[in-house]
Amino acid sequence: MTNSSISLVQNLGAPAANTAAAAGLLKVLIAAQATGIAVELVNTDKATSGSKLPFWVVLSSPQTTLYDANAVVRFLYKTGSLPLAERISLEQHLEWEEKTLSGLDADNHMEEILAAADARVVRLGNSGAAAAVFFGALYFALSNAKPAALGAFPALQQWYTGQLESPAVTAALPVYSANVIKVLVREEPSLANRNVNSDVEFTYDPAKKVLPVEGQNNILITSALPYVNNVPHLGNIIGSTLSADVFARYSRARGNNTLFICGTDEYGTATETKALEEGVSCRELCDKYNSVHKEVYDWFDLSFDHFGRTSTEKQTEIVQDIFRRTHANGFVSQETTTQLYCEQCSRFLADRFVEGTCPHCSYEDARGDQCDACGKLLDAVELIDPRCKLDGNRPVVRESNHLCLDLDRLEPRCAEFVKRSSEAGAWSANGLAITNSWLREGLKPRTITRDLKWGVPVPLAGYESKVFYVWFDACIGYPSITAAYTDEWERWWKNPANVKLFQFMGKDNVPFHTVVFPSTQIATGQDWTFLHHISVCEYLNYESGKFSKSRGVGVFGNNARQTGVPPDVWRYYLLSSRPESSDTVFTWANFVSCNNSVLLNNIGNFCNRVVKFLNDNTKYAGVITAADPARIAPGADTLDRRFIDDINVLLAQYVEQMDAVHIRAALTTARDISARGNQYLQESNLSNALFSEARAQCDTVMALASNLVYLLSAVFCPFMPSTAASICRQLNAPQRRVPDTFALDLKPGHVIGKAEYLFTRIDEKKVDQWLAEFGGSSTAEASAAKPKKEKKSKKGKPAQALPPEYCEFSPSRKKCEQWLQGAHPGEHERLYGDQAIAQKMAMTSLSEEKEAKEAAKMEKAEQKSEARMARDMEKKKASKVVIKRIERSKRKSVTTVFGLDVFGIDLKSTAKMFASHFACGGSVAKNPQGLDEIVVQGDFTHEIQDIILAKFPKVPRENVEIGAEEKKKKKE
């Protein structure tokens, strides 16, 4: 090393071009070139170096090490020998550069840097130490500034151009470029740097009135009107409102002209009962709970176009008009009914004011209008041992005049409607099964008036003191709520040629939407919009039981917010557990696992990985690249083309499932699309190496992956709207439609936004906390519930209590030993001394011998068990499950199921399941041979066969057969 050279020691690898280290490197190189000093680049091993600095300079003479780039520049230019005035001016420039300029980064402060530098370079000059320092500090920003931005500062632009032409800079730049990592300046995302296919954008303005448009797909969606007398629980939410919201969002995103209507059902006995409980008027109660419901649904991000209520003038007007037309057309009859009258209350008791034992299934708490256990509709006088809910007294039977809707006379036209609509609209299987069970049993005249005060008054002489039964006027709430939304409501509800009606509900509401309300529409003689598709949910249970507000068991709508978990996570889990064909169960363990394993690890991981890789300033700086046309061309034998083809298959499947309202299946497919994206990144080996060694391939991967992220925003939007909005924000892209095929709609040059975390991990410890808070049982509770035996000494007296740490297996065992040694040395020796250790070793030996004997005994027991299982298996192979229809009268039949118990299936719970599924009676009875079999009221032979094969995989298909009578009927 000579006096005319310096050693520049590089540490920690090459610095990124946008760092202070890179700027310092350029300052030193320019100063060395300008002063004729040779620079020797020396690498040092990070492991042997104690310094965390990126580089330093070792001078040959004097033997000195300098760590600051500006200090090196001062040394090389020998600034100490400058006249005092020049030296003061130089130090002022350098101080300003260190304090002001170095604190601004080009990614976020480009305009500030250009403006500040422009004012400074006028006084700077084109050579010398200050010029070298300033050029090194400004080079990254100036070399990456857009021409228009730099052109706004002519003095700076002129100075920069002059510096680029100077010999020192010209010589230094190649060395600099070879020893730094290239970095791009990140543009701020804006409308100006968007480059998105304009055909994909989807806009929805909730403030704009939605009316049917001729020639478009006009979709009218309703979710069952929730009773106003309580707070909705998760089962209520998934059963109707949330499911309907998903379909409404999807329908809009497919370009359909969509109206989504809901509101609280406010009339009827349930409201009067609750108002009496709370000591308020019915109106006050309805105002309170309508607000509660609205707040819950707003938090769950439900996108109603209008959320209304039924206790309005519009409801009265439309209900009375429908009644008058139905009455005028001769479909209303008058009858004297026997009703329960409470002499203590001096009033006829409406159905909901009566409880008693169900005559069909013996459930002891059946309501006066319907049994919750078997689903049968009831008249209150049919109840065994009835009791008044208001005072507990036994009511008496009295006569009262009422009006009936003659469903028997409307049955042929109703059946015709069901057949036509269920086929055209592909009703859900459970909805159709429940409807057909009603029709098979035969429709009967149904009372439509009640002896209440809170309801729509009956506009007929002699009935002024009565109101309409809630199940006559509740479904009319849909048109009346629409009428509250727009005066042109009839364009939706009396426009069958241009509107398709989709309705969502729980299974207990089905007959009123598929039989009672359509029959009422038919009876008016008007051209109504009839039901096109019905989507029916079974029940969502909570942990090991049912939701119960009174017992504090389960999560209700207003509780979900208290957990701190975002609404989208709740939406996703509920929809992934949607009880479409059978009851499902909400569990906290599955809830947490769903968030951590599916949302975070699958969807969140894919989106975050792609956006972060694109945003890396050393790679793409947030700019979408072009895909290699040869790699994505149809028919190309590449990973990329196979990926596109797979996504198109999954996307077509998703659209087909959503069109058919198979919501849970569609959500699974959306998740599969995301999983295919993760697989593609793995197969492509997306990494820094791919970027540096196979840039064209990496560009293709990022073009496809970023566009898949954009597609995910569309397919997940119906399920998780806030998550979809976050994805669009990160991509600097508008909300998009759900397309038919996967395309590269984010075009080359499009600038994305910054990454956001879509989901966060939930601590598994929350499971026990939430179980304790919302009901259920946790590990801690189970342990606490066990009765503890009192420890006794040898004399029979209770042992003296010791501190909590006094436990051999306590985390504080050492503390325990220390405490014992000081306070009770004898006790310490007994537990921890040499003798105690020897005793423990002896006990261990005995324990091992005992374990060996136990193991041998268990092995013998297992052999016996296996032999017994083999015998049972042979027995099961020979056993048959026989399903048989038995006709008891021309209009009444039952279905029997024999042989399930041989396969270990509980008959009582299965009978209850059939009763619930078909909304009919179901029980276990003895057959003529004295053996137990299930008896279901109605003809469901084939449906029951399907359920057995689907729900009980332990029963072989070949062992399930339909009895001879049914087979003979089928042949004919």
Short mmCIF file of C-alpha atoms in Angstrom, two decimals, residues 364-745:
data_model
loop_
_atom_site.label_atom_id
_atom_site.label_comp_id
_atom_site.label_asym_id
_atom_site.label_seq_id
_atom_site.Cartn_x
_atom_site.Cartn_y
_atom_site.Cartn_z
CA GLU A 364 -93.46 -31.19 27.54
CA ASP A 365 -92.76 -27.56 26.53
CA ALA A 366 -94.52 -27.40 23.16
CA ARG A 367 -95.94 -23.99 22.21
CA GLY A 368 -99.57 -23.47 21.38
CA ASP A 369 -98.85 -23.06 17.65
CA GLN A 370 -95.91 -25.38 17.01
CA CYS A 371 -93.80 -28.04 18.70
CA ASP A 372 -90.09 -27.22 18.61
CA ALA A 373 -89.18 -30.89 19.10
CA CYS A 374 -91.03 -32.56 16.20
CA GLY A 375 -91.86 -29.45 14.15
CA LYS A 376 -95.59 -30.23 13.97
CA LEU A 377 -97.98 -27.27 13.74
CA LEU A 378 -100.55 -27.36 16.52
CA ASP A 379 -103.78 -25.85 17.73
CA ALA A 380 -103.44 -24.85 21.36
CA VAL A 381 -106.45 -26.96 22.38
CA GLU A 382 -104.58 -30.07 21.20
CA LEU A 383 -101.96 -29.67 23.93
CA ILE A 384 -102.01 -32.12 26.80
CA ASP A 385 -102.00 -30.46 30.24
CA PRO A 386 -101.95 -26.89 28.87
CA ARG A 387 -100.85 -23.99 31.10
CA CYS A 388 -101.04 -20.22 30.77
CA LYS A 389 -97.60 -18.66 30.35
CA LEU A 390 -98.72 -15.51 32.11
CA ASP A 391 -99.74 -17.00 35.45
CA GLY A 392 -99.23 -20.78 35.18
CA ASN A 393 -102.96 -21.57 35.65
CA ARG A 394 -104.73 -24.23 33.61
CA PRO A 395 -106.96 -22.50 31.03
CA VAL A 396 -110.46 -23.60 30.05
CA VAL A 397 -111.87 -24.18 26.56
CA ARG A 398 -114.27 -21.56 25.14
CA GLU A 399 -115.63 -20.75 21.71
CA SER A 400 -114.41 -17.83 19.57
CA ASN A 401 -115.24 -16.82 15.99
CA HIS A 402 -112.30 -16.70 13.56
CA LEU A 403 -111.47 -16.45 9.88
CA CYS A 404 -109.66 -19.17 7.94
CA LEU A 405 -107.68 -19.23 4.71
CA ASP A 406 -109.07 -22.14 2.70
CA LEU A 407 -105.78 -23.81 1.85
CA ASP A 408 -107.59 -27.04 0.89
CA ARG A 409 -109.28 -25.28 -2.04
CA LEU A 410 -105.98 -23.64 -3.05
CA GLU A 411 -103.99 -26.88 -2.81
CA PRO A 412 -104.07 -27.93 -6.51
CA ARG A 413 -102.76 -24.57 -7.70
CA CYS A 414 -100.26 -24.42 -4.83
CA ALA A 415 -98.95 -27.90 -5.71
CA GLU A 416 -98.65 -26.84 -9.35
CA PHE A 417 -96.66 -23.75 -8.27
CA VAL A 418 -94.36 -25.89 -6.09
CA LYS A 419 -93.62 -28.31 -8.90
CA ARG A 420 -92.96 -25.57 -11.45
CA SER A 421 -90.90 -23.32 -9.16
CA SER A 422 -88.88 -26.03 -7.40
CA GLU A 423 -87.75 -27.42 -10.75
CA ALA A 424 -87.01 -24.07 -12.37
CA GLY A 425 -85.37 -22.60 -9.27
CA ALA A 426 -83.67 -25.81 -8.04
CA TRP A 427 -84.89 -25.47 -4.44
CA SER A 428 -82.70 -26.81 -1.67
CA ALA A 429 -83.47 -30.48 -0.97
CA ASN A 430 -84.58 -29.91 2.62
CA GLY A 431 -86.90 -27.06 1.62
CA LEU A 432 -88.57 -29.19 -1.01
CA ALA A 433 -88.86 -32.20 1.33
CA ILE A 434 -90.61 -30.14 4.01
CA THR A 435 -92.98 -28.61 1.45
CA ASN A 436 -93.84 -31.96 -0.11
CA SER A 437 -94.56 -33.45 3.32
CA TRP A 438 -97.20 -30.76 3.84
CA LEU A 439 -98.72 -31.39 0.44
CA ARG A 440 -98.74 -35.17 0.92
CA GLU A 441 -100.57 -34.80 4.21
CA GLY A 442 -103.13 -32.59 2.48
CA LEU A 443 -103.73 -28.88 3.13
CA LYS A 444 -106.50 -27.84 5.49
CA PRO A 445 -108.19 -24.50 6.18
CA ARG A 446 -105.92 -22.49 8.48
CA THR A 447 -106.97 -19.84 10.97
CA ILE A 448 -105.63 -16.39 10.07
CA THR A 449 -107.00 -14.29 12.96
CA ARG A 450 -106.15 -14.09 16.64
CA ASP A 451 -107.60 -12.55 19.78
CA LEU A 452 -104.81 -10.01 20.30
CA LYS A 453 -104.36 -6.25 20.36
CA TRP A 454 -100.87 -5.98 18.81
CA GLY A 455 -101.20 -6.66 15.10
CA VAL A 456 -102.87 -5.64 11.86
CA PRO A 457 -106.61 -5.08 12.51
CA VAL A 458 -109.01 -7.30 10.58
CA PRO A 459 -111.09 -5.05 8.23
CA LEU A 460 -114.33 -7.04 8.50
CA ALA A 461 -117.49 -6.37 10.45
CA GLY A 462 -117.72 -8.47 13.58
CA TYR A 463 -113.94 -8.93 13.79
CA GLU A 464 -112.93 -5.44 14.84
CA SER A 465 -111.42 -6.69 18.10
CA LYS A 466 -109.17 -9.20 16.37
CA VAL A 467 -105.89 -8.98 14.47
CA PHE A 468 -104.33 -11.12 11.76
CA TYR A 469 -102.32 -14.14 12.80
CA VAL A 470 -98.63 -13.36 12.48
CA TRP A 471 -98.02 -16.16 9.98
CA PHE A 472 -100.64 -14.71 7.65
CA ASP A 473 -99.14 -11.23 7.68
CA ALA A 474 -95.42 -11.93 8.39
CA CYS A 475 -94.52 -12.91 4.82
CA ILE A 476 -96.44 -9.89 3.58
CA GLY A 477 -93.77 -7.96 5.47
CA TYR A 478 -91.46 -8.46 2.49
CA PRO A 479 -93.62 -6.39 0.11
CA SER A 480 -94.45 -3.83 2.83
CA ILE A 481 -90.79 -3.31 3.74
CA THR A 482 -90.06 -2.90 0.02
CA ALA A 483 -92.89 -0.36 -0.09
CA ALA A 484 -91.17 1.55 2.72
CA TYR A 485 -88.04 1.55 0.53
CA THR A 486 -89.75 2.68 -2.68
CA ASP A 487 -93.25 3.71 -3.69
CA GLU A 488 -92.69 1.62 -6.82
CA TRP A 489 -92.58 -1.61 -4.82
CA GLU A 490 -95.01 -3.34 -7.15
CA ARG A 491 -92.38 -3.25 -9.90
CA TRP A 492 -90.56 -5.81 -7.76
CA TRP A 493 -93.44 -7.78 -6.28
CA LYS A 494 -95.95 -7.83 -9.15
CA ASN A 495 -93.55 -8.40 -12.03
CA PRO A 496 -93.09 -12.17 -12.45
CA ALA A 497 -91.83 -11.90 -16.03
CA ASN A 498 -88.84 -9.74 -15.09
CA VAL A 499 -88.01 -10.56 -11.44
CA LYS A 500 -86.68 -13.71 -9.77
CA LEU A 501 -87.30 -14.04 -6.02
CA PHE A 502 -84.70 -15.79 -3.83
CA GLN A 503 -85.58 -16.41 -0.17
CA PHE A 504 -83.33 -17.54 2.70
CA MET A 505 -84.48 -19.02 6.02
CA GLY A 506 -84.23 -21.70 8.66
CA LYS A 507 -86.15 -24.94 8.16
CA ASP A 508 -88.86 -24.04 10.69
CA ASN A 509 -90.04 -21.20 8.42
CA VAL A 510 -90.32 -23.19 5.19
CA PRO A 511 -94.08 -24.04 4.99
CA PHE A 512 -95.11 -20.42 5.41
CA HIS A 513 -92.94 -19.35 2.45
CA THR A 514 -93.65 -22.29 0.15
CA VAL A 515 -97.29 -23.05 0.97
CA VAL A 516 -99.10 -20.38 3.01
CA PHE A 517 -97.78 -17.20 1.36
CA PRO A 518 -97.86 -18.51 -2.25
CA SER A 519 -101.43 -19.76 -1.63
CA THR A 520 -102.34 -16.28 -0.37
CA GLN A 521 -100.80 -14.72 -3.48
CA ILE A 522 -102.81 -17.11 -5.66
CA ALA A 523 -105.98 -16.29 -3.72
CA THR A 524 -105.73 -12.56 -4.50
CA GLY A 525 -105.96 -13.23 -8.23
CA GLN A 526 -103.15 -10.74 -8.89
CA ASP A 527 -100.02 -11.27 -10.93
CA TRP A 528 -97.49 -11.61 -8.11
CA THR A 529 -93.78 -12.33 -8.25
CA PHE A 530 -93.59 -15.87 -6.88
CA LEU A 531 -90.75 -17.64 -5.13
CA HIS A 532 -88.06 -18.80 -7.58
CA HIS A 533 -85.49 -20.35 -5.24
CA ILE A 534 -85.59 -21.15 -1.54
CA SER A 535 -82.38 -21.79 0.42
CA VAL A 536 -82.99 -23.52 3.74
CA CYS A 537 -80.63 -24.03 6.67
CA GLU A 538 -80.79 -26.68 9.35
CA TYR A 539 -79.80 -25.75 12.92
CA LEU A 540 -76.44 -24.47 14.13
CA ASN A 541 -75.83 -25.77 17.64
CA TYR A 542 -73.36 -24.43 20.19
CA GLU A 543 -70.60 -26.71 21.51
CA SER A 544 -72.50 -29.69 22.97
CA GLY A 545 -75.97 -28.15 23.12
CA LYS A 546 -78.24 -25.35 21.93
CA PHE A 547 -77.97 -21.59 22.15
CA SER A 548 -79.81 -20.32 25.22
CA LYS A 549 -80.05 -16.66 26.19
CA SER A 550 -81.70 -17.48 29.53
CA ARG A 551 -78.91 -19.90 30.52
CA GLY A 552 -76.14 -17.67 29.14
CA VAL A 553 -75.03 -20.36 26.70
CA GLY A 554 -73.80 -19.48 23.22
CA VAL A 555 -72.67 -16.45 21.27
CA PHE A 556 -75.31 -13.89 20.40
CA GLY A 557 -74.94 -11.16 17.82
CA ASN A 558 -73.90 -8.47 20.28
CA ASN A 559 -71.34 -10.81 21.94
CA ALA A 560 -69.27 -11.42 18.81
CA ARG A 561 -67.91 -7.88 18.88
CA GLN A 562 -66.74 -8.34 22.48
CA THR A 563 -64.20 -10.98 21.43
CA GLY A 564 -62.19 -8.46 19.41
CA VAL A 565 -62.18 -10.84 16.42
CA PRO A 566 -63.02 -8.98 13.16
CA PRO A 567 -66.44 -9.56 11.52
CA ASP A 568 -64.89 -11.20 8.44
CA VAL A 569 -63.43 -14.01 10.53
CA TRP A 570 -66.86 -14.65 12.08
CA ARG A 571 -68.48 -14.55 8.64
CA TYR A 572 -65.99 -17.01 7.19
CA TYR A 573 -66.26 -19.53 10.03
CA LEU A 574 -70.06 -19.43 10.15
CA LEU A 575 -70.33 -19.83 6.38
CA SER A 576 -67.80 -22.67 6.35
CA SER A 577 -70.04 -24.39 8.95
CA ARG A 578 -73.32 -23.44 7.26
CA PRO A 579 -75.86 -26.18 8.12
CA GLU A 580 -77.12 -26.76 4.59
CA SER A 581 -78.19 -30.40 4.75
CA SER A 582 -77.83 -31.32 8.41
CA ASP A 583 -77.25 -29.64 11.75
CA THR A 584 -73.74 -28.35 12.42
CA VAL A 585 -71.96 -27.28 15.61
CA PHE A 586 -70.11 -24.10 16.52
CA THR A 587 -67.04 -24.83 18.63
CA TRP A 588 -64.44 -22.35 19.86
CA ALA A 589 -61.61 -24.77 19.08
CA ASN A 590 -62.66 -25.00 15.43
CA PHE A 591 -63.22 -21.25 15.29
CA VAL A 592 -59.63 -20.53 16.37
CA SER A 593 -58.24 -23.29 14.15
CA CYS A 594 -60.13 -21.93 11.15
CA ASN A 595 -58.61 -18.48 11.64
CA ASN A 596 -55.06 -19.69 12.22
CA SER A 597 -54.88 -22.61 9.79
CA VAL A 598 -57.10 -21.53 6.90
CA LEU A 599 -57.39 -17.76 6.84
CA LEU A 600 -53.91 -16.91 8.08
CA ASN A 601 -51.85 -19.76 6.61
CA ASN A 602 -53.66 -20.19 3.28
CA ILE A 603 -55.36 -17.02 2.08
CA GLY A 604 -53.43 -14.47 4.14
CA ASN A 605 -50.06 -16.09 3.45
CA PHE A 606 -50.56 -16.18 -0.32
CA CYS A 607 -51.74 -12.58 -0.68
CA ASN A 608 -49.08 -11.19 1.67
CA ARG A 609 -46.25 -13.11 0.03
CA VAL A 610 -47.16 -11.86 -3.45
CA VAL A 611 -47.71 -8.22 -2.48
CA LYS A 612 -44.51 -8.04 -0.41
CA PHE A 613 -42.40 -9.60 -3.18
CA LEU A 614 -43.82 -7.13 -5.70
CA ASN A 615 -43.24 -4.20 -3.35
CA ASP A 616 -39.57 -5.01 -2.74
CA ASN A 617 -37.60 -2.00 -4.01
CA THR A 618 -34.73 -4.23 -5.02
CA LYS A 619 -37.03 -6.13 -7.38
CA TYR A 620 -40.25 -4.62 -8.77
CA ALA A 621 -40.90 -1.61 -6.52
CA GLY A 622 -44.62 -2.29 -6.74
CA VAL A 623 -44.89 -2.36 -10.55
CA ILE A 624 -46.75 -5.20 -12.30
CA THR A 625 -44.66 -6.87 -14.98
CA ALA A 626 -45.56 -8.49 -18.28
CA ALA A 627 -45.90 -12.27 -18.49
CA ASP A 628 -43.93 -14.18 -21.11
CA PRO A 629 -46.53 -14.84 -23.88
CA ALA A 630 -44.94 -18.18 -24.75
CA ARG A 631 -45.26 -19.44 -21.17
CA ILE A 632 -48.99 -18.64 -20.85
CA ALA A 633 -50.19 -19.40 -24.39
CA PRO A 634 -53.09 -21.90 -24.65
CA GLY A 635 -51.71 -25.40 -24.99
CA ALA A 636 -48.26 -24.49 -23.68
CA ASP A 637 -46.68 -27.28 -21.63
CA THR A 638 -45.60 -25.03 -18.78
CA LEU A 639 -46.29 -24.65 -15.07
CA ASP A 640 -47.83 -21.28 -15.82
CA ARG A 641 -50.34 -22.52 -18.42
CA ARG A 642 -51.36 -25.46 -16.26
CA PHE A 643 -51.91 -23.02 -13.42
CA ILE A 644 -54.18 -20.84 -15.59
CA ASP A 645 -56.17 -23.88 -16.76
CA ASP A 646 -56.61 -25.15 -13.19
CA ILE A 647 -57.81 -21.75 -12.00
CA ASN A 648 -60.36 -21.60 -14.82
CA VAL A 649 -61.74 -25.01 -13.84
CA LEU A 650 -62.06 -23.91 -10.20
CA LEU A 651 -63.56 -20.55 -11.16
CA ALA A 652 -66.23 -22.19 -13.33
CA GLN A 653 -67.03 -24.53 -10.45
CA TYR A 654 -67.31 -21.57 -8.05
CA VAL A 655 -69.73 -19.71 -10.36
CA GLU A 656 -71.84 -22.83 -10.87
CA GLN A 657 -72.05 -23.41 -7.12
CA MET A 658 -72.93 -19.82 -6.30
CA ASP A 659 -75.56 -19.67 -9.05
CA ALA A 660 -77.13 -22.75 -7.47
CA VAL A 661 -76.83 -21.14 -4.00
CA HIS A 662 -74.52 -23.89 -2.75
CA ILE A 663 -72.78 -21.36 -0.54
CA ARG A 664 -70.63 -23.60 1.61
CA ALA A 665 -69.34 -25.56 -1.38
CA ALA A 666 -68.51 -22.30 -3.19
CA LEU A 667 -66.54 -21.07 -0.18
CA THR A 668 -64.53 -24.28 -0.22
CA THR A 669 -63.81 -23.75 -3.92
CA ALA A 670 -62.70 -20.16 -3.27
CA ARG A 671 -60.32 -21.52 -0.66
CA ASP A 672 -59.07 -24.08 -3.20
CA ILE A 673 -58.32 -21.26 -5.65
CA SER A 674 -56.11 -19.62 -3.01
CA ALA A 675 -54.45 -22.95 -2.20
CA ARG A 676 -53.69 -23.44 -5.90
CA GLY A 677 -51.96 -20.05 -5.81
CA ASN A 678 -49.75 -21.18 -2.91
CA GLN A 679 -48.96 -24.37 -4.81
CA TYR A 680 -47.99 -22.37 -7.90
CA LEU A 681 -45.54 -20.23 -5.92
CA GLN A 682 -43.97 -23.37 -4.47
CA GLU A 683 -43.73 -25.12 -7.85
CA SER A 684 -42.23 -21.97 -9.41
CA ASN A 685 -39.72 -21.61 -6.56
CA LEU A 686 -40.46 -17.91 -6.14
CA SER A 687 -37.33 -16.49 -4.51
CA ASN A 688 -34.54 -13.96 -4.83
CA ALA A 689 -32.65 -16.52 -6.89
CA LEU A 690 -35.51 -16.81 -9.39
CA PHE A 691 -35.56 -13.02 -9.76
CA SER A 692 -31.81 -12.73 -10.35
CA GLU A 693 -31.26 -15.90 -12.40
CA ALA A 694 -34.49 -16.29 -14.41
CA ARG A 695 -36.01 -12.83 -14.63
CA ALA A 696 -38.46 -13.54 -17.47
CA GLN A 697 -39.87 -16.55 -15.61
CA CYS A 698 -40.08 -14.56 -12.37
CA ASP A 699 -41.92 -11.75 -14.20
CA THR A 700 -44.47 -14.29 -15.45
CA VAL A 701 -44.97 -15.77 -12.00
CA MET A 702 -45.57 -12.34 -10.49
CA ALA A 703 -47.94 -11.28 -13.28
CA LEU A 704 -50.06 -14.40 -12.76
CA ALA A 705 -49.84 -14.41 -8.96
CA SER A 706 -50.77 -10.73 -8.57
CA ASN A 707 -53.76 -11.20 -10.87
CA LEU A 708 -54.83 -14.25 -8.87
CA VAL A 709 -54.75 -12.08 -5.74
CA TYR A 710 -57.08 -9.70 -7.61
CA LEU A 711 -59.37 -12.60 -8.52
CA LEU A 712 -59.43 -13.70 -4.86
CA SER A 713 -60.73 -10.26 -3.91
CA ALA A 714 -63.76 -11.02 -6.09
CA VAL A 715 -64.49 -14.61 -5.10
CA PHE A 716 -64.06 -13.90 -1.39
CA CYS A 717 -65.91 -10.58 -1.42
CA PRO A 718 -69.38 -12.14 -0.85
CA PHE A 719 -67.99 -13.97 2.18
CA MET A 720 -65.43 -11.49 3.57
CA PRO A 721 -66.13 -8.00 2.16
CA SER A 722 -63.64 -6.13 4.37
CA THR A 723 -60.89 -8.57 3.45
CA ALA A 724 -61.71 -8.08 -0.24
CA ALA A 725 -61.57 -4.31 0.22
CA SER A 726 -58.14 -4.63 1.87
CA ILE A 727 -56.86 -6.72 -1.06
CA CYS A 728 -58.09 -4.12 -3.56
CA ARG A 729 -56.47 -1.38 -1.50
CA GLN A 730 -53.17 -3.24 -1.49
CA LEU A 731 -53.40 -3.72 -5.24
CA ASN A 732 -54.46 -0.08 -5.87
CA ALA A 733 -57.31 -1.56 -7.89
CA PRO A 734 -61.09 -1.05 -7.94
CA GLN A 735 -63.52 -3.62 -6.59
CA ARG A 736 -63.98 -6.11 -9.38
CA ARG A 737 -66.75 -8.27 -10.79
CA VAL A 738 -66.74 -12.04 -10.50
CA PRO A 739 -65.56 -13.08 -13.98
CA ASP A 740 -66.21 -16.24 -16.01
CA THR A 741 -62.52 -16.80 -16.75
CA PHE A 742 -59.18 -15.88 -15.22
CA ALA A 743 -57.43 -13.05 -17.06
CA LEU A 744 -54.50 -10.69 -16.50
CA ASP A 745 -56.59 -7.63 -15.69
#
